[in-house]
Short mmCIF file of C-alpha atoms in Angstrom, two decimals:
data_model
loop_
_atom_site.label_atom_id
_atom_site.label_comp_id
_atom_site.label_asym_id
_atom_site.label_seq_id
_atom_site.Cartn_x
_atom_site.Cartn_y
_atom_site.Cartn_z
CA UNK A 10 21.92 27.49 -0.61
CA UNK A 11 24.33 24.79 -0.12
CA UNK A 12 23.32 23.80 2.83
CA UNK A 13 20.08 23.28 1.25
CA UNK A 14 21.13 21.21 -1.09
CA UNK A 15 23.09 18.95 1.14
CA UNK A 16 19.82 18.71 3.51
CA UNK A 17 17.75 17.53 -0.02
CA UNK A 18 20.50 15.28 -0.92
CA UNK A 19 20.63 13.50 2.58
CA UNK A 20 17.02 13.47 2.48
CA UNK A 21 16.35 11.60 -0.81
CA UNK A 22 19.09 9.40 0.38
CA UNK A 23 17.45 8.59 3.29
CA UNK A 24 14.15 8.24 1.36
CA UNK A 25 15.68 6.41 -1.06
CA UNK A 26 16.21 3.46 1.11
CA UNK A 27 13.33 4.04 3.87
CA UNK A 28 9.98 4.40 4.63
CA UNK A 29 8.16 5.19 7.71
CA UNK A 30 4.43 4.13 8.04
CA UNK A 31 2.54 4.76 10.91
CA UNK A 32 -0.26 2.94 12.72
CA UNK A 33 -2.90 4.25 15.11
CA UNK A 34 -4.86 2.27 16.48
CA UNK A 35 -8.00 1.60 19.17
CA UNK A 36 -9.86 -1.08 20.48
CA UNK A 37 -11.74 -2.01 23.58
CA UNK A 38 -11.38 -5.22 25.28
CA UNK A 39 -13.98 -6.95 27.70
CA UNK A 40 -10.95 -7.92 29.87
CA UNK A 41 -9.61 -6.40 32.81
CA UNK A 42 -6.38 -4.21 32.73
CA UNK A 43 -4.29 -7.28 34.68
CA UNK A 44 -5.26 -9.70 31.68
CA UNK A 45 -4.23 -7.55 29.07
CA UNK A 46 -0.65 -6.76 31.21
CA UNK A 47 -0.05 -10.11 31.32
CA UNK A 48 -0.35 -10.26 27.92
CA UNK A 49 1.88 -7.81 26.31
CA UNK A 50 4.24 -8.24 29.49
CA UNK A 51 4.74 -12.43 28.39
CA UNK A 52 7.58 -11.48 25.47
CA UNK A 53 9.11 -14.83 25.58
CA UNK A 54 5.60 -16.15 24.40
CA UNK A 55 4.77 -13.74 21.85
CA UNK A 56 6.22 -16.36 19.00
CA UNK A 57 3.54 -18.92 20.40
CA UNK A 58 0.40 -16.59 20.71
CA UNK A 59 -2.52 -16.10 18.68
CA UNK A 60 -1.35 -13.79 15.50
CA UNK A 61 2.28 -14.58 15.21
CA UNK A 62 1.50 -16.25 12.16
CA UNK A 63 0.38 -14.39 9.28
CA UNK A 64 -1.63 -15.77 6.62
CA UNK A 65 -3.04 -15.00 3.66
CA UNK A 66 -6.35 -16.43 1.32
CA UNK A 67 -4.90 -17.46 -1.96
CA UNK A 68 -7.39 -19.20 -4.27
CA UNK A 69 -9.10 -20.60 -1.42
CA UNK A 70 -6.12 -22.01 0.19
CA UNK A 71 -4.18 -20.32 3.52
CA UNK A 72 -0.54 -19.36 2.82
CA UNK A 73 1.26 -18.88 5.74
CA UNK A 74 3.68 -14.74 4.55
CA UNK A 75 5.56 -14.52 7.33
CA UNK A 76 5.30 -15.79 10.92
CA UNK A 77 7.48 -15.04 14.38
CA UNK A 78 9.73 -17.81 14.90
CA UNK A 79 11.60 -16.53 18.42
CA UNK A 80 10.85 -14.27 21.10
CA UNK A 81 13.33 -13.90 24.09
CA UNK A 82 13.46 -11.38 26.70
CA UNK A 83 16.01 -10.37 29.37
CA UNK A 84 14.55 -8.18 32.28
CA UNK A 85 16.69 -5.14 33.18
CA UNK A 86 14.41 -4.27 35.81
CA UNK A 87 11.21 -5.15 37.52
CA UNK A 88 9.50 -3.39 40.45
CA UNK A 89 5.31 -3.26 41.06
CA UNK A 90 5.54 0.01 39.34
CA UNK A 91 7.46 -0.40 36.41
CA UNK A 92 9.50 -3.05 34.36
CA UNK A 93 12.31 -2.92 31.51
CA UNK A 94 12.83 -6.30 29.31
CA UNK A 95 14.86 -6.32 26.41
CA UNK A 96 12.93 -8.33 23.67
CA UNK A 97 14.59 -10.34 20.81
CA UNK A 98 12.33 -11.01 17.63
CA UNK A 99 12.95 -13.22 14.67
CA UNK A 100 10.37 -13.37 11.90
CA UNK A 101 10.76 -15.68 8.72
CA UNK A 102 8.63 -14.58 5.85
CA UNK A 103 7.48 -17.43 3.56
CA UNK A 104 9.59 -19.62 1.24
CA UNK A 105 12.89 -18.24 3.34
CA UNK A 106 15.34 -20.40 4.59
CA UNK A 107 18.04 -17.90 4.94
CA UNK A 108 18.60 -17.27 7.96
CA UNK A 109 20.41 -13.79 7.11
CA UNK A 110 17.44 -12.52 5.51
CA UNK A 111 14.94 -13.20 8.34
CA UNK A 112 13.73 -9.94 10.09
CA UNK A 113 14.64 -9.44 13.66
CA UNK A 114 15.25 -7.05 16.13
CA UNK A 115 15.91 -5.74 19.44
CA UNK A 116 13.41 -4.64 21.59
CA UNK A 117 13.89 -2.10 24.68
CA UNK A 118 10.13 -2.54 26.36
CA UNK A 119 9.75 -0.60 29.51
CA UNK A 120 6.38 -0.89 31.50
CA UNK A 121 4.90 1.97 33.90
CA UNK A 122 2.18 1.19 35.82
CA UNK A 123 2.33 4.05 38.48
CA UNK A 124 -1.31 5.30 37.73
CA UNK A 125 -3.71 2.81 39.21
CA UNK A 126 -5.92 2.54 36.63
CA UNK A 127 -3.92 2.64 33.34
CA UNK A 128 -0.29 1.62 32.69
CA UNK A 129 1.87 2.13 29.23
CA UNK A 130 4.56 -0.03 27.25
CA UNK A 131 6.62 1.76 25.34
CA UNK A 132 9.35 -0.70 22.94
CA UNK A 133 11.84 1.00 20.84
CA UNK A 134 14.10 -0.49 18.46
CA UNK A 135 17.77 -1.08 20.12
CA UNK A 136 19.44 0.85 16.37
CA UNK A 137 23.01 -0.29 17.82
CA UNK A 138 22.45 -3.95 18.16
CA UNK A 139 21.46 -6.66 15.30
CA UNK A 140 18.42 -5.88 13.23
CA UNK A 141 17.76 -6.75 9.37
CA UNK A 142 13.66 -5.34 7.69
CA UNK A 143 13.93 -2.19 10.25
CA UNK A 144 15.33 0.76 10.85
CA UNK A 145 14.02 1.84 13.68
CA UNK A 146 10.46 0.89 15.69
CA UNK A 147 8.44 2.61 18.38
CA UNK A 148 5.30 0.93 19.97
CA UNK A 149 3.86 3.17 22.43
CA UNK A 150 0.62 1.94 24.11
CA UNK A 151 -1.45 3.11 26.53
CA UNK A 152 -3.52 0.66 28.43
CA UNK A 153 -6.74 1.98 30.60
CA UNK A 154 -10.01 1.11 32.27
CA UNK A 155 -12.51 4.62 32.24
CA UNK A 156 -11.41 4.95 29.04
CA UNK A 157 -13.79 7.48 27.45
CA UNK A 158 -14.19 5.72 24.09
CA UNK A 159 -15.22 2.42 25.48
CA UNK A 160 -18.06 0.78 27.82
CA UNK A 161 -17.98 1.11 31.25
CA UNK A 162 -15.87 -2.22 32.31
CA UNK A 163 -14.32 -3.32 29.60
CA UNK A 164 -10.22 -1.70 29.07
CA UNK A 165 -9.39 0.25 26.39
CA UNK A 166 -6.05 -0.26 24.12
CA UNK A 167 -4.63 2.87 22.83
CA UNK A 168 -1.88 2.17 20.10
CA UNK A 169 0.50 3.67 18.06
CA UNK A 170 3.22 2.39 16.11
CA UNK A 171 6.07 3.98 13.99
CA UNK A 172 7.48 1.50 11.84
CA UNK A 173 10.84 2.71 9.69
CA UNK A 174 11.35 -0.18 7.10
CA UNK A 175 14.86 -0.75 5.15
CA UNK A 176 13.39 -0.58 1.80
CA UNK A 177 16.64 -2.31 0.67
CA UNK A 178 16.54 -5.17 3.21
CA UNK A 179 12.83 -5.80 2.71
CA UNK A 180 14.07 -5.56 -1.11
CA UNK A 181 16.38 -8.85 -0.41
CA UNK A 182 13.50 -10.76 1.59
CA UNK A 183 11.22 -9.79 -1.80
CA UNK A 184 13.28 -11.64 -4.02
CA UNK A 185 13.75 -14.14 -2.25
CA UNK A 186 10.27 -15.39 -1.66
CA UNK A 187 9.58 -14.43 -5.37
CA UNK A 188 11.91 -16.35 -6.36
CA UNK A 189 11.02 -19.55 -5.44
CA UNK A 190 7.31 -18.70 -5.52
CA UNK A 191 7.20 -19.40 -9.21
CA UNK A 192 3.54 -18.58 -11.11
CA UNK A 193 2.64 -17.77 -7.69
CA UNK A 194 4.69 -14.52 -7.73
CA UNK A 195 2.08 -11.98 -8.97
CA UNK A 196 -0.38 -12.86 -5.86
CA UNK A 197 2.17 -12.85 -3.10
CA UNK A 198 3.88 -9.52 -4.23
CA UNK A 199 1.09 -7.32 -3.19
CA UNK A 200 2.14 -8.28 0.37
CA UNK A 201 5.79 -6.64 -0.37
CA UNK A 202 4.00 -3.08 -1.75
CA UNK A 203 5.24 0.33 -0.36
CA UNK A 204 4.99 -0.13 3.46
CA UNK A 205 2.84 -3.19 3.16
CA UNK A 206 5.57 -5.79 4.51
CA UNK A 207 5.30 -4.84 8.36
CA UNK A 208 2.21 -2.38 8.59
CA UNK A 209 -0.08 -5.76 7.53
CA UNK A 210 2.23 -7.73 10.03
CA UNK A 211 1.88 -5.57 13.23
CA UNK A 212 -1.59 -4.47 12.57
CA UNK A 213 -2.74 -8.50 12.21
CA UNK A 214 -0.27 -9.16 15.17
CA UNK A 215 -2.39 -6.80 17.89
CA UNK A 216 -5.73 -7.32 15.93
CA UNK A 217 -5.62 -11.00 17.05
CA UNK A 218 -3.99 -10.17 20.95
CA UNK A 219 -7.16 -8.22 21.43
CA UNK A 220 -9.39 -10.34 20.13
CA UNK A 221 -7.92 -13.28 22.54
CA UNK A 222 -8.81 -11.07 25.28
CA UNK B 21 -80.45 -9.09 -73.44
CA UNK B 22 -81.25 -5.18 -72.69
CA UNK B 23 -79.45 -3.25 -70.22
CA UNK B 24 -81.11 -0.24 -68.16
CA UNK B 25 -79.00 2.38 -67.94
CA UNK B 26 -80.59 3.39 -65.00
CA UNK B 27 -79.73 -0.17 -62.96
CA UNK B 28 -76.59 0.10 -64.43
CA UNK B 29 -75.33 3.48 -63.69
CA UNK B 30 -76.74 2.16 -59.82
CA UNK B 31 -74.92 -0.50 -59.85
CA UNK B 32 -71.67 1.17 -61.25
CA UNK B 33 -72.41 3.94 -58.24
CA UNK B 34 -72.82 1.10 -55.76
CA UNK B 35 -69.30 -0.34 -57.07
CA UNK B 36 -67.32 2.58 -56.57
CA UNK B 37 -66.57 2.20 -52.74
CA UNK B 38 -65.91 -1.25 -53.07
CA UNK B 39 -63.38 -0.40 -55.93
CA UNK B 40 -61.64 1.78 -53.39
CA UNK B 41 -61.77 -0.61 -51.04
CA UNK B 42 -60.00 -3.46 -53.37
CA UNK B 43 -57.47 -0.74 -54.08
CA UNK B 44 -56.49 -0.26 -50.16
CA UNK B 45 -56.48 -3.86 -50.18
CA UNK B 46 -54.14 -3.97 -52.60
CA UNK B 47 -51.76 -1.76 -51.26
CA UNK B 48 -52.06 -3.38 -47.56
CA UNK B 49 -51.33 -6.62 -49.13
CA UNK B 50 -48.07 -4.77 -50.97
CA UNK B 51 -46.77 -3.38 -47.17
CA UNK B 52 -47.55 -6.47 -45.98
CA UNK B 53 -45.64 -8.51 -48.20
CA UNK B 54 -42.73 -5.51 -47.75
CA UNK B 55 -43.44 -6.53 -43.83
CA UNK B 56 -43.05 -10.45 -43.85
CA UNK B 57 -39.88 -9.78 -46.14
CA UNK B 58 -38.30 -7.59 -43.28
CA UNK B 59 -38.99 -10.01 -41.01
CA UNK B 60 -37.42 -12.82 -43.14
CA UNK B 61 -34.26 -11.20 -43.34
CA UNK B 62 -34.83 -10.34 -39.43
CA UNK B 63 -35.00 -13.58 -38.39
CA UNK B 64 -31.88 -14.91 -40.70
CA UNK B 65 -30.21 -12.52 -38.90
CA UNK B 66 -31.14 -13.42 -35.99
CA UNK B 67 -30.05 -17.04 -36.67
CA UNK B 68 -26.43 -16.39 -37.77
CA UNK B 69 -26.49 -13.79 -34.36
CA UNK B 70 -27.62 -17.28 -32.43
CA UNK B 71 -25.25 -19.45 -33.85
CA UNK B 72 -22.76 -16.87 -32.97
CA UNK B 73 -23.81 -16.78 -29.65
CA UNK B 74 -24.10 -20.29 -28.80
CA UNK B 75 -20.69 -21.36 -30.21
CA UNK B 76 -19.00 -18.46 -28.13
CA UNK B 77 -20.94 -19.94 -25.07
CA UNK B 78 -19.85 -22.92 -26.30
CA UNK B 79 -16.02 -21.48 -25.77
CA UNK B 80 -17.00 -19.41 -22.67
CA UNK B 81 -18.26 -22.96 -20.90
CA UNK B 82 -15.04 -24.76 -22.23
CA UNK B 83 -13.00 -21.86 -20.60
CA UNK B 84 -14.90 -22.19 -17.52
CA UNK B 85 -13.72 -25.46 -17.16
CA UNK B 86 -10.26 -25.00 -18.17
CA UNK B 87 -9.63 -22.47 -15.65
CA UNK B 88 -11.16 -24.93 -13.05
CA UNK B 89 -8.81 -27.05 -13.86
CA UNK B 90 -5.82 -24.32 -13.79
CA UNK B 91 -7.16 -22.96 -10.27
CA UNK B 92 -7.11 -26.51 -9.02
CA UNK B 93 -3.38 -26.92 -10.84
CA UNK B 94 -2.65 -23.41 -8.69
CA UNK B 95 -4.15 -24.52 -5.58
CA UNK B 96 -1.76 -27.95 -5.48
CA UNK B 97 1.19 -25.51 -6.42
CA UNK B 98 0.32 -23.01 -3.97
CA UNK B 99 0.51 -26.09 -1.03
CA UNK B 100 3.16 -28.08 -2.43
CA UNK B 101 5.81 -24.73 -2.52
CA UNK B 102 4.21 -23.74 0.95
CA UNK B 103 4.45 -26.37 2.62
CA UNK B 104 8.81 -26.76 2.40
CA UNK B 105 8.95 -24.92 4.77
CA UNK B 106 12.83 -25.13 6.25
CA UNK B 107 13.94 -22.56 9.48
CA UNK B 108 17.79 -22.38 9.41
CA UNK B 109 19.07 -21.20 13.44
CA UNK B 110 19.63 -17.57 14.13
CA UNK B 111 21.07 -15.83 17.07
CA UNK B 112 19.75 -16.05 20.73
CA UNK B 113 19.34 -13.01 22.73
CA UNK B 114 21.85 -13.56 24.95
CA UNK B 115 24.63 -13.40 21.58
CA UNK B 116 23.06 -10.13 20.06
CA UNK B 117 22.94 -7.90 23.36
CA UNK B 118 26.64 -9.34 24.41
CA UNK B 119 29.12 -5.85 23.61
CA UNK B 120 30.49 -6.45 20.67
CA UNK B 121 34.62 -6.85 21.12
#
């Protein structure tokens, strides 16, 4: 019985501050399976590719909610067969200059590409080096031509995300773009609801990598 | 001058329907009267309900236009506190995956 109550405790802690929001995703892509490796593989140039920005329609005008301002990677290991990179990403929501309160993390990617026709990138969040927005992050994709839900030719992107936010971190960044966002508060909180904050970010993020493709 | 009864109880005979007839008259001319007097007041009513109407169109139009003018207020707002846009230097990779001492 005590026991129990410990476990609900610990549990509505952990809820308290927390949130886990999970995206699955599909798409099929008219490129071939190299093109869309050498995209998701180029993690020093995610910061400059299509969809690192996202923007909002407000009254007609674009407002820029958060954008990736640094990707860096370090290979661990590369062979033909598979590769390991650790990735370092900085975002800066809007209206931010803070550098403390910018979201960022560390990235383990590893690449396997030992099936010749599909290959999978799995990234987890490194929990024991700097991160601020996140607790934890898995990106698992699988990458494959044949695939059964698409056209014959074109490569189909299999994704799924797990995305644990710091409800108390992305609590920080919320005041601090409401802050100085004035009258414009009410429209730009939305983006901060519930699990809104990196489920809109991701999802836009991959949305626009496919469509480049 | 000598009457004949017998012309005059025709004639009197040949009145009656047209006596009825003036009667019916009558009372049409009564409802009708009632009628136009409905529509009198109607159509006052409907007056004061137009004046109504227009001056709150009136207020709706001047709205319109005020909130034009606050969207266009919003819109300058919405660029002028988006566009200081400031990015202070954070950590390179090379700094967060070194052990920490």
């Amino acid at each position: 019985m005590r026991t129990t109550k410990k476990l609900t405790l610990l549990t509505l802690l952990v809820s308290l501050n927390s949130y886990a929001t999970e995206i699955h995703e599909h798409h099929c892509v008219d490129s071939g399976i190299e093109k869309v490796h050498q995209l998701l593989t180029r993690y020093s140039e995610y910061s400059t590719m299509n969809g690192s920005k996202y923007s909002v329609s407000l009254a007609g005008t674009e407002v820029d909610l958060i954008q990736m301002i640094k990707s860096q990677a370090k290979p661990i290991t590369s062979t033909e067969a598979m590769s390991e990179n650790l990735v370092w990403l900085v975002l800066q929501p809007a209206l931010i200059d803070n550098a403390k309160l910018y979201p960022r993390f560390l990235l383990d990617c590893k690449v396997n590409w030992s099936a010749r026709n599909s290959f999978t990138q799995k990234c987890t969040l490194q929990k024991d080096k700097q991160h601020f927005g996140l607790s934890d992050l898995t990106i698992n994709l699988l990458i494959q031509t044949q695939d059964p839900l698409c056209k014959a030719g074109s490569t189909g992107m299999k994704m799924d995300f797990r995305i644990d936010g710091n409800s108390d971190e992305i609590d920080q960044i919320k005041k601090a773009t409401l802050g100085p966002a004035g009258i414009l508060s009410p429209l730009i909180s939305t983006f901060f609801d519930e699990d809104a904050f990196f489920r809109n970010y991701f999802s836009h993020l991959y949305d626009q990598w496919t469509k480049s493709l | 001058m000598k009457f004949n009864p017998l012309f005059t109880t025709l004639l009197l005979f040949c009145m009656l329907p047209a006596c009825g007839q003036i009667n019916q008259s009558t009372e049409h001319l009564g409802s009708m009267d009632q009628t136009s007097k409905q529509m009198l007041e109607e159509l006052k009513s409907s007056r004061e309900s137009l004046a109504i109407a227009t001056h709150q169109s009136e207020r709706i139009a001047d709205a319109i236009v005020a909130l034009k003018d606050l969207s266009v207020d919003l819109v300058k707002v919405m660029q002028s506190t988006f566009a200081k846009k400031t990015t202070e230097k954070t950590d390179d990779i090379d700094s967060v995956i070194a052990p920490s001492p």
